[in-house]
Structure formats: C-alpha cells, structure tokens
GROMACS .gro file of C-alpha atoms in nm:
model
  274
    1UNK     CA    1  -3.050   1.212  -9.525
    2UNK     CA    2  -2.920   1.502  -9.329
    3UNK     CA    3  -2.946   1.304  -9.007
    4UNK     CA    4  -2.742   1.021  -9.154
    5UNK     CA    5  -2.469   1.257  -9.265
    6UNK     CA    6  -2.447   1.405  -8.914
    7UNK     CA    7  -2.410   1.059  -8.764
    8UNK     CA    8  -2.144   0.968  -9.015
    9UNK     CA    9  -1.944   1.277  -8.917
   10UNK     CA   10  -1.914   1.171  -8.551
   11UNK     CA   11  -1.577   1.023  -8.445
   12UNK     CA   12  -1.569   0.649  -8.395
   13UNK     CA   13  -1.600   0.527  -8.035
   14UNK     CA   14  -1.279   0.438  -7.854
   15UNK     CA   15  -1.180   0.074  -7.860
   16UNK     CA   16  -1.261  -0.141  -7.562
   17UNK     CA   17  -0.965  -0.184  -7.324
   18UNK     CA   18  -0.945  -0.483  -7.101
   19UNK     CA   19  -0.900  -0.380  -6.736
   20UNK     CA   20  -0.555  -0.434  -6.600
   21UNK     CA   21  -0.531  -0.720  -6.354
   22UNK     CA   22  -0.563  -0.598  -5.995
   23UNK     CA   23  -0.278  -0.716  -5.778
   24UNK     CA   24  -0.384  -0.864  -5.443
   25UNK     CA   25  -0.309  -0.658  -5.131
   26UNK     CA   26   0.014  -0.736  -4.953
   27UNK     CA   27  -0.019  -0.996  -4.680
   28UNK     CA   28  -0.056  -0.876  -4.325
   29UNK     CA   29   0.269  -0.869  -4.140
   30UNK     CA   30   0.258  -1.117  -3.861
   31UNK     CA   31   0.373  -0.960  -3.539
   32UNK     CA   32   0.604  -1.167  -3.332
   33UNK     CA   33   0.438  -1.206  -2.993
   34UNK     CA   34   0.674  -1.254  -2.705
   35UNK     CA   35   0.594  -1.523  -2.456
   36UNK     CA   36   0.430  -1.386  -2.139
   37UNK     CA   37   0.651  -1.358  -1.835
   38UNK     CA   38   0.593  -1.274  -1.471
   39UNK     CA   39   0.689  -0.912  -1.540
   40UNK     CA   40   0.431  -0.843  -1.814
   41UNK     CA   41   0.133  -1.051  -1.699
   42UNK     CA   42  -0.157  -0.822  -1.595
   43UNK     CA   43  -0.205  -0.794  -1.217
   44UNK     CA   44  -0.554  -0.945  -1.220
   45UNK     CA   45  -0.419  -1.261  -1.387
   46UNK     CA   46  -0.142  -1.288  -1.128
   47UNK     CA   47  -0.400  -1.253  -0.853
   48UNK     CA   48  -0.610  -1.525  -1.015
   49UNK     CA   49  -0.307  -1.754  -1.032
   50UNK     CA   50  -0.242  -1.703  -0.661
   51UNK     CA   51  -0.606  -1.778  -0.577
   52UNK     CA   52  -0.593  -2.099  -0.782
   53UNK     CA   53  -0.317  -2.229  -0.556
   54UNK     CA   54  -0.580  -2.296  -0.290
   55UNK     CA   55  -0.780  -2.610  -0.353
   56UNK     CA   56  -1.129  -2.634  -0.207
   57UNK     CA   57  -1.069  -2.999  -0.125
   58UNK     CA   58  -0.745  -2.926   0.059
   59UNK     CA   59  -0.732  -2.958   0.436
   60UNK     CA   60  -0.681  -2.664   0.669
   61UNK     CA   61  -0.324  -2.779   0.731
   62UNK     CA   62  -0.251  -2.781   0.356
   63UNK     CA   63  -0.394  -2.433   0.313
   64UNK     CA   64  -0.180  -2.305   0.599
   65UNK     CA   65   0.127  -2.452   0.430
   66UNK     CA   66   0.029  -2.270   0.110
   67UNK     CA   67  -0.002  -1.942   0.299
   68UNK     CA   68   0.337  -2.005   0.456
   69UNK     CA   69   0.486  -2.068   0.110
   70UNK     CA   70   0.333  -1.745  -0.022
   71UNK     CA   71   0.493  -1.548   0.259
   72UNK     CA   72   0.834  -1.716   0.254
   73UNK     CA   73   0.894  -1.782  -0.116
   74UNK     CA   74   0.642  -1.678  -0.382
   75UNK     CA   75   0.607  -1.311  -0.292
   76UNK     CA   76   0.983  -1.265  -0.337
   77UNK     CA   77   0.978  -1.362  -0.707
   78UNK     CA   78   0.864  -1.029  -0.853
   79UNK     CA   79   0.691  -0.709  -0.756
   80UNK     CA   80   0.367  -0.817  -0.923
   81UNK     CA   81   0.361  -1.145  -0.732
   82UNK     CA   82   0.450  -0.960  -0.412
   83UNK     CA   83   0.142  -0.739  -0.450
   84UNK     CA   84  -0.083  -1.035  -0.533
   85UNK     CA   85   0.047  -1.250  -0.246
   86UNK     CA   86   0.022  -0.968   0.008
   87UNK     CA   87  -0.334  -0.898  -0.101
   88UNK     CA   88  -0.428  -1.259  -0.024
   89UNK     CA   89  -0.229  -1.274   0.300
   90UNK     CA   90  -0.359  -0.944   0.436
   91UNK     CA   91  -0.719  -1.027   0.349
   92UNK     CA   92  -0.685  -1.369   0.514
   93UNK     CA   93  -0.524  -1.258   0.840
   94UNK     CA   94  -0.690  -0.919   0.888
   95UNK     CA   95  -0.975  -1.059   1.108
   96UNK     CA   96  -0.726  -1.236   1.336
   97UNK     CA   97  -0.515  -0.920   1.357
   98UNK     CA   98  -0.814  -0.700   1.439
   99UNK     CA   99  -0.932  -0.936   1.713
  100UNK     CA  100  -0.602  -0.890   1.900
  101UNK     CA  101  -0.606  -0.509   1.904
  102UNK     CA  102  -0.625  -0.391   2.265
  103UNK     CA  103  -0.932  -0.184   2.353
  104UNK     CA  104  -0.979   0.113   2.346
  105UNK     CA  105  -0.719   0.126   2.066
  106UNK     CA  106  -0.843   0.145   1.709
  107UNK     CA  107  -0.694  -0.003   1.395
  108UNK     CA  108  -0.677   0.070   1.021
  109UNK     CA  109  -0.387  -0.135   0.882
  110UNK     CA  110  -0.491  -0.181   0.519
  111UNK     CA  111  -0.260  -0.003   0.273
  112UNK     CA  112  -0.315   0.359   0.179
  113UNK     CA  113  -0.113   0.505  -0.106
  114UNK     CA  114  -0.021   0.861  -0.184
  115UNK     CA  115  -0.107   0.955  -0.544
  116UNK     CA  116   0.084   1.282  -0.544
  117UNK     CA  117   0.440   1.295  -0.663
  118UNK     CA  118   0.670   1.313  -0.367
  119UNK     CA  119   1.033   1.340  -0.284
  120UNK     CA  120   1.137   1.042  -0.071
  121UNK     CA  121   1.326   1.118   0.244
  122UNK     CA  122   1.651   0.932   0.296
  123UNK     CA  123   1.591   0.953   0.670
  124UNK     CA  124   1.242   0.811   0.670
  125UNK     CA  125   1.194   0.436   0.730
  126UNK     CA  126   0.846   0.472   0.582
  127UNK     CA  127   0.867   0.588   0.216
  128UNK     CA  128   0.534   0.737   0.112
  129UNK     CA  129   0.574   0.726  -0.267
  130UNK     CA  130   0.642   0.356  -0.318
  131UNK     CA  131   0.390   0.149  -0.519
  132UNK     CA  132   0.462  -0.144  -0.286
  133UNK     CA  133   0.503   0.012   0.057
  134UNK     CA  134   0.198   0.174   0.209
  135UNK     CA  135   0.158   0.528   0.335
  136UNK     CA  136  -0.028   0.371   0.627
  137UNK     CA  137   0.239   0.286   0.885
  138UNK     CA  138   0.022   0.031   1.063
  139UNK     CA  139   0.041  -0.184   0.749
  140UNK     CA  140   0.397  -0.275   0.848
  141UNK     CA  141   0.271  -0.406   1.183
  142UNK     CA  142   0.008  -0.615   1.004
  143UNK     CA  143   0.279  -0.761   0.779
  144UNK     CA  144   0.494  -0.848   1.081
  145UNK     CA  145   0.193  -1.017   1.241
  146UNK     CA  146   0.135  -1.220   0.923
  147UNK     CA  147   0.498  -1.331   0.907
  148UNK     CA  148   0.480  -1.447   1.269
  149UNK     CA  149   0.135  -1.604   1.246
  150UNK     CA  150   0.194  -1.816   0.934
  151UNK     CA  151   0.509  -1.960   1.089
  152UNK     CA  152   0.345  -2.037   1.422
  153UNK     CA  153   0.046  -2.202   1.251
  154UNK     CA  154   0.263  -2.433   1.039
  155UNK     CA  155   0.484  -2.528   1.331
  156UNK     CA  156   0.178  -2.603   1.542
  157UNK     CA  157   0.041  -2.830   1.267
  158UNK     CA  158   0.374  -3.014   1.239
  159UNK     CA  159   0.405  -3.089   1.609
  160UNK     CA  160   0.162  -3.097   1.898
  161UNK     CA  161   0.452  -3.015   2.128
  162UNK     CA  162   0.498  -2.670   1.976
  163UNK     CA  163   0.372  -2.389   2.200
  164UNK     CA  164   0.275  -2.057   2.049
  165UNK     CA  165   0.486  -1.775   2.189
  166UNK     CA  166   0.242  -1.524   2.331
  167UNK     CA  167   0.514  -1.271   2.415
  168UNK     CA  168   0.583  -1.215   2.044
  169UNK     CA  169   0.226  -1.107   1.980
  170UNK     CA  170   0.226  -0.907   2.303
  171UNK     CA  171   0.513  -0.691   2.177
  172UNK     CA  172   0.321  -0.617   1.858
  173UNK     CA  173  -0.007  -0.517   2.020
  174UNK     CA  174   0.120  -0.352   2.338
  175UNK     CA  175   0.357  -0.109   2.167
  176UNK     CA  176   0.401  -0.132   1.790
  177UNK     CA  177   0.033  -0.135   1.692
  178UNK     CA  178  -0.080   0.165   1.903
  179UNK     CA  179   0.234   0.362   1.817
  180UNK     CA  180   0.199   0.313   1.441
  181UNK     CA  181  -0.174   0.381   1.463
  182UNK     CA  182  -0.095   0.703   1.651
  183UNK     CA  183   0.143   0.809   1.373
  184UNK     CA  184  -0.128   0.750   1.112
  185UNK     CA  185  -0.374   0.956   1.315
  186UNK     CA  186  -0.121   1.237   1.355
  187UNK     CA  187  -0.073   1.235   0.978
  188UNK     CA  188  -0.449   1.247   0.921
  189UNK     CA  189  -0.518   1.532   1.164
  190UNK     CA  190  -0.196   1.715   1.081
  191UNK     CA  191  -0.272   1.726   0.708
  192UNK     CA  192  -0.622   1.849   0.786
  193UNK     CA  193  -0.487   2.126   1.011
  194UNK     CA  194  -0.206   2.222   0.773
  195UNK     CA  195   0.079   2.131   1.009
  196UNK     CA  196   0.199   1.819   0.822
  197UNK     CA  197   0.247   1.760   0.450
  198UNK     CA  198   0.265   1.432   0.262
  199UNK     CA  199   0.411   1.382  -0.082
  200UNK     CA  200   0.503   1.743  -0.160
  201UNK     CA  201   0.760   2.003  -0.051
  202UNK     CA  202   0.651   2.206   0.253
  203UNK     CA  203   0.523   2.554   0.164
  204UNK     CA  204   0.458   2.833   0.413
  205UNK     CA  205   0.089   2.891   0.484
  206UNK     CA  206  -0.093   3.167   0.671
  207UNK     CA  207  -0.285   3.096   0.989
  208UNK     CA  208  -0.608   3.263   1.097
  209UNK     CA  209  -0.400   3.508   1.303
  210UNK     CA  210  -0.191   3.611   1.002
  211UNK     CA  211   0.123   3.418   1.098
  212UNK     CA  212   0.327   3.213   0.854
  213UNK     CA  213   0.400   2.850   0.941
  214UNK     CA  214   0.588   2.586   0.743
  215UNK     CA  215   0.438   2.236   0.773
  216UNK     CA  216   0.660   1.941   0.859
  217UNK     CA  217   0.711   1.655   0.610
  218UNK     CA  218   0.552   1.339   0.742
  219UNK     CA  219   0.858   1.137   0.642
  220UNK     CA  220   1.066   1.280   0.929
  221UNK     CA  221   0.793   1.251   1.195
  222UNK     CA  222   0.754   0.963   1.438
  223UNK     CA  223   0.580   0.914   1.772
  224UNK     CA  224   0.713   0.816   2.113
  225UNK     CA  225   0.442   0.619   2.290
  226UNK     CA  226   0.383   0.505   2.646
  227UNK     CA  227   0.080   0.442   2.864
  228UNK     CA  228   0.108   0.789   3.025
  229UNK     CA  229   0.274   1.013   2.766
  230UNK     CA  230   0.303   1.057   2.391
  231UNK     CA  231   0.539   1.279   2.195
  232UNK     CA  232   0.626   1.390   1.843
  233UNK     CA  233   0.982   1.316   1.734
  234UNK     CA  234   1.160   1.474   1.437
  235UNK     CA  235   1.459   1.293   1.288
  236UNK     CA  236   1.721   1.486   1.092
  237UNK     CA  237   2.067   1.399   0.970
  238UNK     CA  238   2.219   1.558   1.277
  239UNK     CA  239   1.993   1.437   1.555
  240UNK     CA  240   1.658   1.309   1.673
  241UNK     CA  241   1.458   1.529   1.907
  242UNK     CA  242   1.117   1.539   2.070
  243UNK     CA  243   0.945   1.866   1.982
  244UNK     CA  244   0.610   1.834   2.164
  245UNK     CA  245   0.462   1.603   2.426
  246UNK     CA  246   0.117   1.542   2.569
  247UNK     CA  247  -0.009   1.360   2.876
  248UNK     CA  248  -0.257   1.078   2.836
  249UNK     CA  249  -0.445   0.838   3.058
  250UNK     CA  250  -0.402   0.464   3.024
  251UNK     CA  251  -0.749   0.409   2.877
  252UNK     CA  252  -0.756   0.721   2.661
  253UNK     CA  253  -0.847   0.677   2.296
  254UNK     CA  254  -0.566   0.722   2.047
  255UNK     CA  255  -0.769   0.976   1.850
  256UNK     CA  256  -0.782   1.208   2.152
  257UNK     CA  257  -0.407   1.190   2.212
  258UNK     CA  258  -0.335   1.245   1.841
  259UNK     CA  259  -0.547   1.561   1.837
  260UNK     CA  260  -0.361   1.690   2.141
  261UNK     CA  261  -0.028   1.632   1.967
  262UNK     CA  262  -0.140   1.811   1.651
  263UNK     CA  263  -0.263   2.107   1.857
  264UNK     CA  264   0.072   2.121   2.039
  265UNK     CA  265   0.252   2.096   1.704
  266UNK     CA  266   0.059   2.393   1.569
  267UNK     CA  267   0.153   2.601   1.872
  268UNK     CA  268   0.517   2.496   1.831
  269UNK     CA  269   0.519   2.600   1.465
  270UNK     CA  270   0.353   2.934   1.542
  271UNK     CA  271   0.607   3.008   1.815
  272UNK     CA  272   0.893   2.977   1.567
  273UNK     CA  273   1.106   2.785   1.816
  274UNK     CA  274   1.223   2.544   1.548
   0.00000   0.00000   0.00000
C-alpha cells in the first residue's frame, strides 16, 4: 500500500510531442562555368591539340605544310600556343640544326630559363626574365634556322625548280651560331667565377686576394667573334666598347676561348680600370 501511494505521488509524464518537420537543405548553388578559351586552357591540353594536327596518314609534304603553318600563323595567336608550337618545332628541327654545326664548335640551343627575379635591361636584346624568351642565346639562332628551314622545305615541295639557298644557312652557322654559343659559355663560366651575374643586381664580392670586384650583368654583355680573335663587349646607353680580347686559333674549341675571356674579365675587374 505504501508503494502504491509513492507511485501515485509522482508527477505525470510529459505529453508526447510530434517532432517538427525537418526542412530540406538548401539546393546547391550551381556555379556558372565560363567556356574555355585559348587563354585559360592548360598548357598540356594546348600541346596535345598541336600534336593532333599531325595525321599519321598524312604525307611528308602535308606534314611540312603543317609545320610551316605552325611557324607562320598558329604560334602568333596566344602566348600559350606560341610555347606549344615552338616546343614542337624545336623538337622536330633540332637534329637537322645540330647536324649543320661546324666542328669543333659545340651547341646547346634548347631554352634555359632563369628562375630568379631579375630586372630587365632596356639595352639588352636578350631579356633573361621572360617566360617566352630563353636565357640561352643560341635558342634565337635555332628559331631563325627553323623559320628559314620550314619555308625552304615548303617551297621545294611546291616546285622542283626551287633551289635551296645555301648562303642563308652559311651565315647562321659560320658566325651567328658560334658567337651565340660563345656568349652562353661566357655566361656559364662567368657566373661560376663570380664575374657575371644573371637575374639579380650586381653586388661586390671579395676575391681570394682580398680585393672587391663588382660582377657585370649578363644583359649588357655580348661577344665579338672571328676566326682569330674573340672579345667581350659591354653596351651602355652612352657607348659600346670592347673591354677584353683573346687570341684564338681557327680550330680552337669555343670552351677554351670562353675560359680565356672570363679569365681576362676577372683581371679587368680586379684592375679597377672600368
């Protein structure tokens, strides 16, 4: 009886409440996707598009016409297409270019780029901080060879009477190729020896003898080249002058002459005659 009275004294349980209806989540907002254009397509897709222009069933003459069209028209559409087209053109014509290099000259024309932030020189015809132009100056000679070769090939296919002009290629490989290769070698050895800087302001450094020298920016350096003599030329707003020269033999390797120029440049910087 006591137990029943205790149970009767408990408060009644709360009434059942129906759960409130749960509202569905808001719909996902559909993002408006812009149509792809030549400026926002990834580079690897652009490169694939360029490769697909070449049919495996096409004749050699048709493929040469496609290469000519890449060089004359397509690469001028946008920067992305320029990079993709030049990749195909340079890879295609590099063996032919290398075969025409005069021994004992060496060659390394494929693009090298400078990753460091640099201040472009208004005097330099070879900007080193461009994502399109190469730090390697011989690349420009390769591009000139491609422009000449694609035209000569198409003209030769169009007419059997067309004769390839050997003197045009002779100018490239007798003077422009060894001179630009020499400039690249001077840059390579000069940076290693601390006499040339690329992509950064020149800062005074101490030599092993305790002297202070200020390296020269590569953007203002060029090379005068002949079969018997080479020289380093500095171009400023006021003038262009040859600062050092070195003798060379006709069959001397370019690497040897470049090392001589860099050694002469170091002596010139240490003398303070600049």
